[in-house]
PDB file of C-alpha atoms in Angstrom:
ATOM      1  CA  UNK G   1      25.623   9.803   1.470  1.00 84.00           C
ATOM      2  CA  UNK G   2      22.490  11.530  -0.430  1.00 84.00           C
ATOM      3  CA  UNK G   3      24.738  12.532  -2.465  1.00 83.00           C
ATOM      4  CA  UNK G   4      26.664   9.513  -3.486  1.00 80.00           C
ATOM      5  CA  UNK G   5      23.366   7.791  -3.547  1.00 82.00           C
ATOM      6  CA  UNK G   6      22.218   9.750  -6.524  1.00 81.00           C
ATOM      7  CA  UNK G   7      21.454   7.423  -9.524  1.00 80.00           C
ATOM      8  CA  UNK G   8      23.736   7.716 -12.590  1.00 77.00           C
ATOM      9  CA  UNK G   9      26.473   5.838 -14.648  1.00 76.00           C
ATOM     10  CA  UNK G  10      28.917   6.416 -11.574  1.00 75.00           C
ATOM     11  CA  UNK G  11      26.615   4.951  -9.216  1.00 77.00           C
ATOM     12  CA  UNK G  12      28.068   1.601  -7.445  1.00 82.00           C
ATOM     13  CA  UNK G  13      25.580  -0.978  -6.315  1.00 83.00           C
ATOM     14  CA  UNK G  14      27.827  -2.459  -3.297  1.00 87.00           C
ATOM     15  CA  UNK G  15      28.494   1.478  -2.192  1.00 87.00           C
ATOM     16  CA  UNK G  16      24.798   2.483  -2.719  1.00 88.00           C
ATOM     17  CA  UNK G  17      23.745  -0.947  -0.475  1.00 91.00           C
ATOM     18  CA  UNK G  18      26.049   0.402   2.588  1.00 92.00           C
ATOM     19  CA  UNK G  19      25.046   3.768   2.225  1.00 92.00           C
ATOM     20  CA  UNK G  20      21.148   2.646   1.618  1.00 93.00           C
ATOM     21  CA  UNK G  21      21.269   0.636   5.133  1.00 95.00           C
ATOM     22  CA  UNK G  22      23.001   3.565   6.750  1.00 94.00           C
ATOM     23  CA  UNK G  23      20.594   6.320   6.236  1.00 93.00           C
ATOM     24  CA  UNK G  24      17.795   3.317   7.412  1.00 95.00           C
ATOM     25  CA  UNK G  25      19.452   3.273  10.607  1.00 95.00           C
ATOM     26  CA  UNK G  26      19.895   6.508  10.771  1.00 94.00           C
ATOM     27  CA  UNK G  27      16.306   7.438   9.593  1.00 94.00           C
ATOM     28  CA  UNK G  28      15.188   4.787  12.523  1.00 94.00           C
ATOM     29  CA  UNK G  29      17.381   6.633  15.414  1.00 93.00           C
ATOM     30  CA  UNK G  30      14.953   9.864  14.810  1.00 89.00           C
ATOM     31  CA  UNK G  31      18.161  11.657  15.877  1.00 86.00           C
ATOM     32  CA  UNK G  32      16.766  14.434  13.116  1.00 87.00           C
ATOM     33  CA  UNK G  33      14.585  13.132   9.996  1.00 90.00           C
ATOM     34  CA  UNK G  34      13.766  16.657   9.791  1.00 88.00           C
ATOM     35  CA  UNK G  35      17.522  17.526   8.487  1.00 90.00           C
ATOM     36  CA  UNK G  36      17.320  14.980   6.093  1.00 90.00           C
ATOM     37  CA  UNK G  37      14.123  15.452   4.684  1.00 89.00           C
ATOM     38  CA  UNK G  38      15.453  19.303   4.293  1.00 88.00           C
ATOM     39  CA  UNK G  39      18.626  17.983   2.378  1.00 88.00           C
ATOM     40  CA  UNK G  40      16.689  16.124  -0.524  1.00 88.00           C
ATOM     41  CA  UNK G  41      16.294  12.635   1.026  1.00 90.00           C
ATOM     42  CA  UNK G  42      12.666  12.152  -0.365  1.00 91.00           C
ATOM     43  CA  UNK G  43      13.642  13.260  -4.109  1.00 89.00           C
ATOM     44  CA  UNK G  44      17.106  11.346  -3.767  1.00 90.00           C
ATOM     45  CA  UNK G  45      15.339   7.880  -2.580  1.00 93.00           C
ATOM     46  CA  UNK G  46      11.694   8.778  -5.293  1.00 92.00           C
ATOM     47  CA  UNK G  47      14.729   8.744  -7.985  1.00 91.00           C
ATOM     48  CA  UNK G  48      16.264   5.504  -6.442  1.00 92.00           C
ATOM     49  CA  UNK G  49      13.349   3.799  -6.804  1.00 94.00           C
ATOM     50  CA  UNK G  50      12.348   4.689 -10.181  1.00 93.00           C
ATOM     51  CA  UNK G  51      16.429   3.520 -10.922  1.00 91.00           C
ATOM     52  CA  UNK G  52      15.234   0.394  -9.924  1.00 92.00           C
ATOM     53  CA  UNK G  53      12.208  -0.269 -11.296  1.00 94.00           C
ATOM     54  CA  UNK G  54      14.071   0.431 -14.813  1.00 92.00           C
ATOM     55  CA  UNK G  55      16.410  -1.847 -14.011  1.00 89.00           C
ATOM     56  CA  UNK G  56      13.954  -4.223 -13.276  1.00 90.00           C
ATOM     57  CA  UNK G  57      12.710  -3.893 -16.890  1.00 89.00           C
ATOM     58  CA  UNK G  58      16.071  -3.636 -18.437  1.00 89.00           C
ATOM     59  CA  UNK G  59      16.367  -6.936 -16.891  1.00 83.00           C
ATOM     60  CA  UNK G  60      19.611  -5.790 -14.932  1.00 77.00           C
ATOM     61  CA  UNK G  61      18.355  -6.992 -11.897  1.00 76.00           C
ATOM     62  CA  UNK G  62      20.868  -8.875 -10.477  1.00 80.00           C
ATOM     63  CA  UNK G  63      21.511  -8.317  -6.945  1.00 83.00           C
ATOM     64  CA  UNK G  64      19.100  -5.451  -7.375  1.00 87.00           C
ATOM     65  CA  UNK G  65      16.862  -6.975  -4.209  1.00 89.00           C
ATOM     66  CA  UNK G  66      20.072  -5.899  -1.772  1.00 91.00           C
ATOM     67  CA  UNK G  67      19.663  -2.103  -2.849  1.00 92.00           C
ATOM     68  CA  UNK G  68      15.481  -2.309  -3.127  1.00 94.00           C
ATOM     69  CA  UNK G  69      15.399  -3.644   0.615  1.00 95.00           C
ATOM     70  CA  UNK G  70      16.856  -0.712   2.262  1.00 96.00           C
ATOM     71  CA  UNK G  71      15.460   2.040  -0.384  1.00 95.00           C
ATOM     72  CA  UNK G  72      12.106   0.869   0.192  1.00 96.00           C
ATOM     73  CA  UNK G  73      12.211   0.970   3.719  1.00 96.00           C
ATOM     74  CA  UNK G  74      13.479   4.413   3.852  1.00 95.00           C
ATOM     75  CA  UNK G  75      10.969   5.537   1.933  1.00 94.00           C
ATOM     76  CA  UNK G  76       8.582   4.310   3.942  1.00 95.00           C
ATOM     77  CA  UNK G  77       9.954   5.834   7.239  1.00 94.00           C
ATOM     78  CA  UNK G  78      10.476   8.872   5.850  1.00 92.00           C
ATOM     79  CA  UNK G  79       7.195   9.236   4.555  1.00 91.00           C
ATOM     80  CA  UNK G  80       5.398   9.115   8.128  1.00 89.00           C
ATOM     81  CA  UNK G  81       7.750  11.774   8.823  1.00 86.00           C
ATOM     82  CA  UNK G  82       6.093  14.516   5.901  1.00 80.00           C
ATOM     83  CA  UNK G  83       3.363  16.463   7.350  1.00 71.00           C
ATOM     84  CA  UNK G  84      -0.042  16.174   5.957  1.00 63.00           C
ATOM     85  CA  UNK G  85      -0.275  19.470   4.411  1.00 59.00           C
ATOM     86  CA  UNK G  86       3.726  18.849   3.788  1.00 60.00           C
ATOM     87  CA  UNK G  87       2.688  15.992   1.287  1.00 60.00           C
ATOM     88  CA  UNK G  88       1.489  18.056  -1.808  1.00 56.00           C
ATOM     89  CA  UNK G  89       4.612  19.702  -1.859  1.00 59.00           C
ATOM     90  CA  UNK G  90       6.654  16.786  -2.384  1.00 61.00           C
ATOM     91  CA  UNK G  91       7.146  16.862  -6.177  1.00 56.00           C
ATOM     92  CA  UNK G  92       8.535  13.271  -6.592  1.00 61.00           C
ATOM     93  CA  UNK G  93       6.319  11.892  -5.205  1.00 66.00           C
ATOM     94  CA  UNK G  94       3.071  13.037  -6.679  1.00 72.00           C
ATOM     95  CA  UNK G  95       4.526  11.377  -9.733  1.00 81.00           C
ATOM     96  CA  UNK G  96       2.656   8.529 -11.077  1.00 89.00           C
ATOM     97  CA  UNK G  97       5.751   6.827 -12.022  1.00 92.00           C
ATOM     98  CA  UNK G  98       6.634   6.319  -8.855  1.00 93.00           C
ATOM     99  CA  UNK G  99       3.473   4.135  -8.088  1.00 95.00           C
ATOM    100  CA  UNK G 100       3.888   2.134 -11.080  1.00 95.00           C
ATOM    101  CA  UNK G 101       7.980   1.490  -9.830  1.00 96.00           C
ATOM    102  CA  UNK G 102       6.826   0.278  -6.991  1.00 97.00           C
ATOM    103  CA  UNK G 103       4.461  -2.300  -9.030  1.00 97.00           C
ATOM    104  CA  UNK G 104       7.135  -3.523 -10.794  1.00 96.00           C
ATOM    105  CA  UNK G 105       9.497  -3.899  -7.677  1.00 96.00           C
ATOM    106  CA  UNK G 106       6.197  -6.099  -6.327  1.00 96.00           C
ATOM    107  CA  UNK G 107       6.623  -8.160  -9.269  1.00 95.00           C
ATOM    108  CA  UNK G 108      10.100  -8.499  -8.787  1.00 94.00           C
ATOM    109  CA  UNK G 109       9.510  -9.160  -5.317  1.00 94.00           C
ATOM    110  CA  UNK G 110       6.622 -11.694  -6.045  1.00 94.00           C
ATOM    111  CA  UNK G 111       9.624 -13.495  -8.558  1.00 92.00           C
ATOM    112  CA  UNK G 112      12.856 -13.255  -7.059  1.00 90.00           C
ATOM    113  CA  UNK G 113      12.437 -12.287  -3.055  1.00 91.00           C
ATOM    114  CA  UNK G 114       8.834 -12.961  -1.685  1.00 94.00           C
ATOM    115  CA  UNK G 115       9.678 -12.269   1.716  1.00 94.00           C
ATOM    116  CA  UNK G 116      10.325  -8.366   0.399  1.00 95.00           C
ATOM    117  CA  UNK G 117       6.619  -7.999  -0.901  1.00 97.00           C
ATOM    118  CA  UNK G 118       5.281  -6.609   2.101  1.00 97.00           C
ATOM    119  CA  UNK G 119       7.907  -3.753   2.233  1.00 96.00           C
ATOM    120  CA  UNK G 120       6.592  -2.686  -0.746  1.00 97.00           C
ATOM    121  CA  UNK G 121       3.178  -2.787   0.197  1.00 98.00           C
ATOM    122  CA  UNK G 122       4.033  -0.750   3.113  1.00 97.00           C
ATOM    123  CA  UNK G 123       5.886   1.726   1.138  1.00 97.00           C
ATOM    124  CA  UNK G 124       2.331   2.044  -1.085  1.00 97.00           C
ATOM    125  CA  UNK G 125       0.415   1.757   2.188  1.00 97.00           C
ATOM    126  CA  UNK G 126       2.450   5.177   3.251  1.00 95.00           C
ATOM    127  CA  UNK G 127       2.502   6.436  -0.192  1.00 93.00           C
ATOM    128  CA  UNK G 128      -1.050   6.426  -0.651  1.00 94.00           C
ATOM    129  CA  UNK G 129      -2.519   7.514   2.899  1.00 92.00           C
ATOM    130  CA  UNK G 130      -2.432  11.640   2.162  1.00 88.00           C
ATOM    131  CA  UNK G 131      -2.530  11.660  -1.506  1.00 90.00           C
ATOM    132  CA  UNK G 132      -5.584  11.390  -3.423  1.00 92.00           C
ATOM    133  CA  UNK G 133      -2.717  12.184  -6.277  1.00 91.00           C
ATOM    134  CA  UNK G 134      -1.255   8.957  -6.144  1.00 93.00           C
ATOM    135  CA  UNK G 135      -4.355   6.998  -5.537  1.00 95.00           C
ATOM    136  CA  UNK G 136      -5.591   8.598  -9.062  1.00 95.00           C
ATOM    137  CA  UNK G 137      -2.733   7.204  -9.816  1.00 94.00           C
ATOM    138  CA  UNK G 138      -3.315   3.296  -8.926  1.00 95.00           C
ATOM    139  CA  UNK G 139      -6.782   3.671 -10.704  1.00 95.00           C
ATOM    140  CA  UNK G 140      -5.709   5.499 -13.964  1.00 94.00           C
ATOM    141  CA  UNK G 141      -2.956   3.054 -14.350  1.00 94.00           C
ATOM    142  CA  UNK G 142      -5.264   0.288 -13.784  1.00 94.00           C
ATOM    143  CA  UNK G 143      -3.396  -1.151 -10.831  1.00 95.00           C
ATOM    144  CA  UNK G 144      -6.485  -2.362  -8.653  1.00 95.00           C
ATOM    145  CA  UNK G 145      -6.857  -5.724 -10.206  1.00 95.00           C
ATOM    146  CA  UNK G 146      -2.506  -6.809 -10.010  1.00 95.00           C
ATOM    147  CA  UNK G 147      -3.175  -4.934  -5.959  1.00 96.00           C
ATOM    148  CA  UNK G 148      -5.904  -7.860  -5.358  1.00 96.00           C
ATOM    149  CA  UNK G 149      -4.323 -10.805  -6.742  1.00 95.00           C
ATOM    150  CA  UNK G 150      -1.914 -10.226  -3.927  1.00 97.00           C
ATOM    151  CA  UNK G 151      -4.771 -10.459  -1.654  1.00 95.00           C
ATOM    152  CA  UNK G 152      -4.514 -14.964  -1.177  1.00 94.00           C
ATOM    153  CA  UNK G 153      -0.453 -14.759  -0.808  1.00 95.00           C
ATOM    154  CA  UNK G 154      -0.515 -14.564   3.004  1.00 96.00           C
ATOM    155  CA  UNK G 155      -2.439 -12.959   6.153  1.00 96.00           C
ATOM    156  CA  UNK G 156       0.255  -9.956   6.329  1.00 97.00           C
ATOM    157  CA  UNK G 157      -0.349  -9.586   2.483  1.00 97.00           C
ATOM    158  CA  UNK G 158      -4.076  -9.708   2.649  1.00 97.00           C
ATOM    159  CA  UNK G 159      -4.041  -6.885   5.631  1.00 98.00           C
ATOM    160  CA  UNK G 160      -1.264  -4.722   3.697  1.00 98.00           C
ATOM    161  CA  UNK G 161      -3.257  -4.694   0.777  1.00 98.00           C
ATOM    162  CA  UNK G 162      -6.552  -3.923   2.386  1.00 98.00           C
ATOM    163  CA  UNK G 163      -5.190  -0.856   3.689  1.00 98.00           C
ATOM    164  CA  UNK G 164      -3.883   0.569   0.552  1.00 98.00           C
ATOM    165  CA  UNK G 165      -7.470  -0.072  -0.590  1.00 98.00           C
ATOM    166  CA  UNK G 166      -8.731   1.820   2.578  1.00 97.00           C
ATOM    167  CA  UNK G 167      -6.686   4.905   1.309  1.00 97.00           C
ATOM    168  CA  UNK G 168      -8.534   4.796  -1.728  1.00 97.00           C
ATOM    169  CA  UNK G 169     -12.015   4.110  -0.595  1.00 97.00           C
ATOM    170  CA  UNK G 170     -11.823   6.931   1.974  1.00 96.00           C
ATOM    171  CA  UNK G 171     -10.605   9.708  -0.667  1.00 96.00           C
ATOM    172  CA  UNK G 172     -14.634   9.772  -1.280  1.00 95.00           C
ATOM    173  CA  UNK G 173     -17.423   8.843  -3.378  1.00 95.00           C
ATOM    174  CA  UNK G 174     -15.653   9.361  -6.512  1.00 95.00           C
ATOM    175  CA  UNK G 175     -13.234   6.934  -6.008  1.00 96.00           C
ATOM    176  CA  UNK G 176     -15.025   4.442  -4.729  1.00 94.00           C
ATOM    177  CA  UNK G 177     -17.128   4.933  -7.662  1.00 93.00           C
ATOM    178  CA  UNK G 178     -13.769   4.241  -9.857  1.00 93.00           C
ATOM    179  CA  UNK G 179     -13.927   1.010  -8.033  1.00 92.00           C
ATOM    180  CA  UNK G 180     -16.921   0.035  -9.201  1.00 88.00           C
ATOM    181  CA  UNK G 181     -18.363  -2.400 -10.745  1.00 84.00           C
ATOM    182  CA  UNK G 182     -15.451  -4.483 -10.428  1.00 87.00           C
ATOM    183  CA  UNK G 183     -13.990  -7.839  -8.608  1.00 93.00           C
ATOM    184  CA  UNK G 184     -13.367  -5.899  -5.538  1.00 94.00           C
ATOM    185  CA  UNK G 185     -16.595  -7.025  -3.266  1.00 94.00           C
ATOM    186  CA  UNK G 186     -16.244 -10.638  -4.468  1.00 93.00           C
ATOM    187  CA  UNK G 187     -12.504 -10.459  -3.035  1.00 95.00           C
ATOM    188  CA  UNK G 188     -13.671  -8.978  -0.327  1.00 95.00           C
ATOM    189  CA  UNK G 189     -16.397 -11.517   0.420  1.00 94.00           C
ATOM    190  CA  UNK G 190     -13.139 -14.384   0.308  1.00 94.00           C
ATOM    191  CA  UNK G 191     -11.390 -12.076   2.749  1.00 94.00           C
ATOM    192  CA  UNK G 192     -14.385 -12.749   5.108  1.00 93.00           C
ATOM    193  CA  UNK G 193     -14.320 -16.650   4.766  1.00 90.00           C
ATOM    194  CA  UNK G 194     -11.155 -16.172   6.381  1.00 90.00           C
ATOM    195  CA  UNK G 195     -10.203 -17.199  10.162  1.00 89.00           C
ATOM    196  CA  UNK G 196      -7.462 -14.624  10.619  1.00 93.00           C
ATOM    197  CA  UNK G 197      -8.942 -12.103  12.689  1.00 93.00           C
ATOM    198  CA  UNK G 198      -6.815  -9.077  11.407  1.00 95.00           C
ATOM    199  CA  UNK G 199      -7.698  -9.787   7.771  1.00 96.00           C
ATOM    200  CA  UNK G 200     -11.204  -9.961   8.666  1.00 95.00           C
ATOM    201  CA  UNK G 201     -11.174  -6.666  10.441  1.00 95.00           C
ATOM    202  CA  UNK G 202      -8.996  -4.962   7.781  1.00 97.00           C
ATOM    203  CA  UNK G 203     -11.932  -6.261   5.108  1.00 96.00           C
ATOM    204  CA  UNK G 204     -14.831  -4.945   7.836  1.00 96.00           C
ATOM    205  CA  UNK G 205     -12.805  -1.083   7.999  1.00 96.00           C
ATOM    206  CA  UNK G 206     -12.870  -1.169   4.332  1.00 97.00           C
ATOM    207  CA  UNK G 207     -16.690  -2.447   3.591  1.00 96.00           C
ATOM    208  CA  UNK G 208     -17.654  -0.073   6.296  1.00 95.00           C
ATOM    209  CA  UNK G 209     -15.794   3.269   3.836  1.00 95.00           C
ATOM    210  CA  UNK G 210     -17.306   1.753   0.544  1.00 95.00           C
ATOM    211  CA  UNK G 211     -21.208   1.496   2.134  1.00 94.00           C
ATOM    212  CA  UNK G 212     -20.433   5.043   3.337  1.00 93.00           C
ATOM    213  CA  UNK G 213     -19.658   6.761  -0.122  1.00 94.00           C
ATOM    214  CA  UNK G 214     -21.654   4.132  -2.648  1.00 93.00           C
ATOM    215  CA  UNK G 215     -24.773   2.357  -1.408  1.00 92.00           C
ATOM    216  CA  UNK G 216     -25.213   0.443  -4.426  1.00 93.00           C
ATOM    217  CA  UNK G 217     -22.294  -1.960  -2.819  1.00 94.00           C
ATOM    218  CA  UNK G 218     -24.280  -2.282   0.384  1.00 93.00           C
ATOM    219  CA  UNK G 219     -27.312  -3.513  -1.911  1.00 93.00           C
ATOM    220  CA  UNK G 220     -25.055  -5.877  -3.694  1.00 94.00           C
ATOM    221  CA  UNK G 221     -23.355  -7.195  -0.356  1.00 94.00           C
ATOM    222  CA  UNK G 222     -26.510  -7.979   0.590  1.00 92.00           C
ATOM    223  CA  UNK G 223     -27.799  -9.828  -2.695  1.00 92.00           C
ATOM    224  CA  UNK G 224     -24.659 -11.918  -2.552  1.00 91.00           C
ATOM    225  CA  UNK G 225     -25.157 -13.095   1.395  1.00 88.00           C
ATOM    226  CA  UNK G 226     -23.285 -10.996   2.756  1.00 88.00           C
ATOM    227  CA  UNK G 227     -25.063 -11.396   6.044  1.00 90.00           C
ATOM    228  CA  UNK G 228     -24.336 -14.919   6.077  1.00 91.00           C
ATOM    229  CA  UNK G 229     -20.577 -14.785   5.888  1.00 90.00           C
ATOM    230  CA  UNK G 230     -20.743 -12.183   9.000  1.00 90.00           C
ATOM    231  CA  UNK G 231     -22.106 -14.405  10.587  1.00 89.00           C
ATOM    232  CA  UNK G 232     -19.118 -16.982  10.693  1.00 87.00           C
ATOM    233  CA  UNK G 233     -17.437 -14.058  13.189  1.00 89.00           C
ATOM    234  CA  UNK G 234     -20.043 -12.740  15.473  1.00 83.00           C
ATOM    235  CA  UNK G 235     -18.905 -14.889  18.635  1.00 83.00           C
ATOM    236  CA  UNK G 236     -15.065 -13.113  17.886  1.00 87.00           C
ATOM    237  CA  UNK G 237     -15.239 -10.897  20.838  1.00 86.00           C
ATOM    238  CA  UNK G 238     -12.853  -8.039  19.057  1.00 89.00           C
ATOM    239  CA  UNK G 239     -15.010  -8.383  15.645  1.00 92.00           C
ATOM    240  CA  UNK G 240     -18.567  -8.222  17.482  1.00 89.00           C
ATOM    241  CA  UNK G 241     -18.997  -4.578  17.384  1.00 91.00           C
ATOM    242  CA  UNK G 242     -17.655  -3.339  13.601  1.00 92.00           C
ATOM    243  CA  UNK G 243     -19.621  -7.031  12.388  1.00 92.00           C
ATOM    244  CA  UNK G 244     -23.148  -5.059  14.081  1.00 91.00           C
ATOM    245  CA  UNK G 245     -22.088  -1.413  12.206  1.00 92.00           C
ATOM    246  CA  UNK G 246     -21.470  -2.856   9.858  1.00 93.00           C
ATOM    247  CA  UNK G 247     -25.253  -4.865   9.446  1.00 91.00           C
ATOM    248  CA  UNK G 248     -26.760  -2.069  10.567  1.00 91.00           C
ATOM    249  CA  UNK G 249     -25.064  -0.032   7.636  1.00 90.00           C
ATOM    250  CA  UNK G 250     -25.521  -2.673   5.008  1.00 90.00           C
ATOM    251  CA  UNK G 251     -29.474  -2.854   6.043  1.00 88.00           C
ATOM    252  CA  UNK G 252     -30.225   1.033   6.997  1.00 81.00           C
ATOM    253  CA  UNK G 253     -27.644   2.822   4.860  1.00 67.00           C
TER     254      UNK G 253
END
């Protein structure tokens, strides 16, 4: 199947679709991940995706959201499967092109399939969590600002993208230095307008990192009443506790 899979002029879109959904079943089953990750599955499904994305720009996209589906997914399983320490090793995907493929498959997502969007952002969300490589990546390719505009789409959106911010923000002070100034704590003030519960408490994790490694966003949180749109949650039982850290963060450092 990994085999067959491999992108090229012989490559046929209904085969690749059958054999895509396969190996997601079979990645699913954990009967042995570990086998597959030994026979090339990461590098096979990295070079998938980049197939994609250039047929995305080539504008040869029809049908394209059948193969993406599956591909994505896989990726995404797969990629909770690599070992921490396992993760610079994997060649593929330490290459930035791989981030900015699965931008454009969010675009083509965000045109063609919405419903597929947060697939992606999962696959990013996985892609991102060990690798300060790849979150470089989203900064030097200037790929905050198109992450947040996906933040108003919908609730699972909004906590999907949060967390791929989360990766970033915890790589250190450096990065959340990279991060700033920019539109991030306005969005992040919006995010806390909010009623949804999860999307609040996705945008409390991630103030929480960002305080941590670069003060001068506490001082600004405060200056733009930051306190005051806390305050909207503090009788949400499961919010009450990160809503006080977070305060006494903000205030204290």
């Amino acid at each position: 199947m990994l085999l067959l899979m491999q992108p090229g002029p012989k490559l046929n879109l209904g085969v690749a679709v059958e054999f895509a959904w396969c190996l997601h079943y079979i990645i699913c089953s954990q009967v042995n991940n570990a086998m597959l990750l030994s026979h090339g599955a990461l590098p096979t499904l990295a070079m998938m995706l980049l197939e994609l994305a250039g047929a995305v720009q080539r504008m040869d996209d029809v049908g394209l959201e059948l193969l993406a589906c599956p591909v994505v997914r896989c990726l995404s399983n797969l990629l909770t499967e690599v070992p921490v320490e396992a993760m610079g090793e994997q060649v593929e995907l330490r290459d930035e092109r791989v981030v900015a493929a699965v931008f454009i498959l969010l675009q083509f997502f965000l045109q063609k399939q919405p419903t597929l969007l947060p697939e992606g952002l999962w696959l990013l969300n996985n892609l991102t969590a060990n690798s300060p490589t790849l979150c470089t990546s989203l900064l030097s390719l200037d790929l905050i600002e198109p992450l947040l505009q996906l933040l108003p789409l919908s609730s699972v959106i909004s906590v999907l993208v949060l967390r791929v911010l989360c990766n970033i923000v915890e790589k250190g002070p450096a990065y959340c230095q990279r991060l700033w100034p920019g539109p991030l704590l306005s969005r992040l003030l919006n995010t806390l307008v909010l009623s949804d519960t999860e999307v609040v408490g996705q945008s409390l994790e991630l103030l929480q990192l960002l305080f941590l490694y670069l003060p001068e966003a506490a001082q600004a949180f405060l200056q733009q009443s930051g306190l005051q749109a806390l305050e909207r949650h503090q009788d949400e039982t499961q919010l009450r506790d990160r809503i006080l850290a977070l305060q006494q963060t903000a205030i204290h450092g």
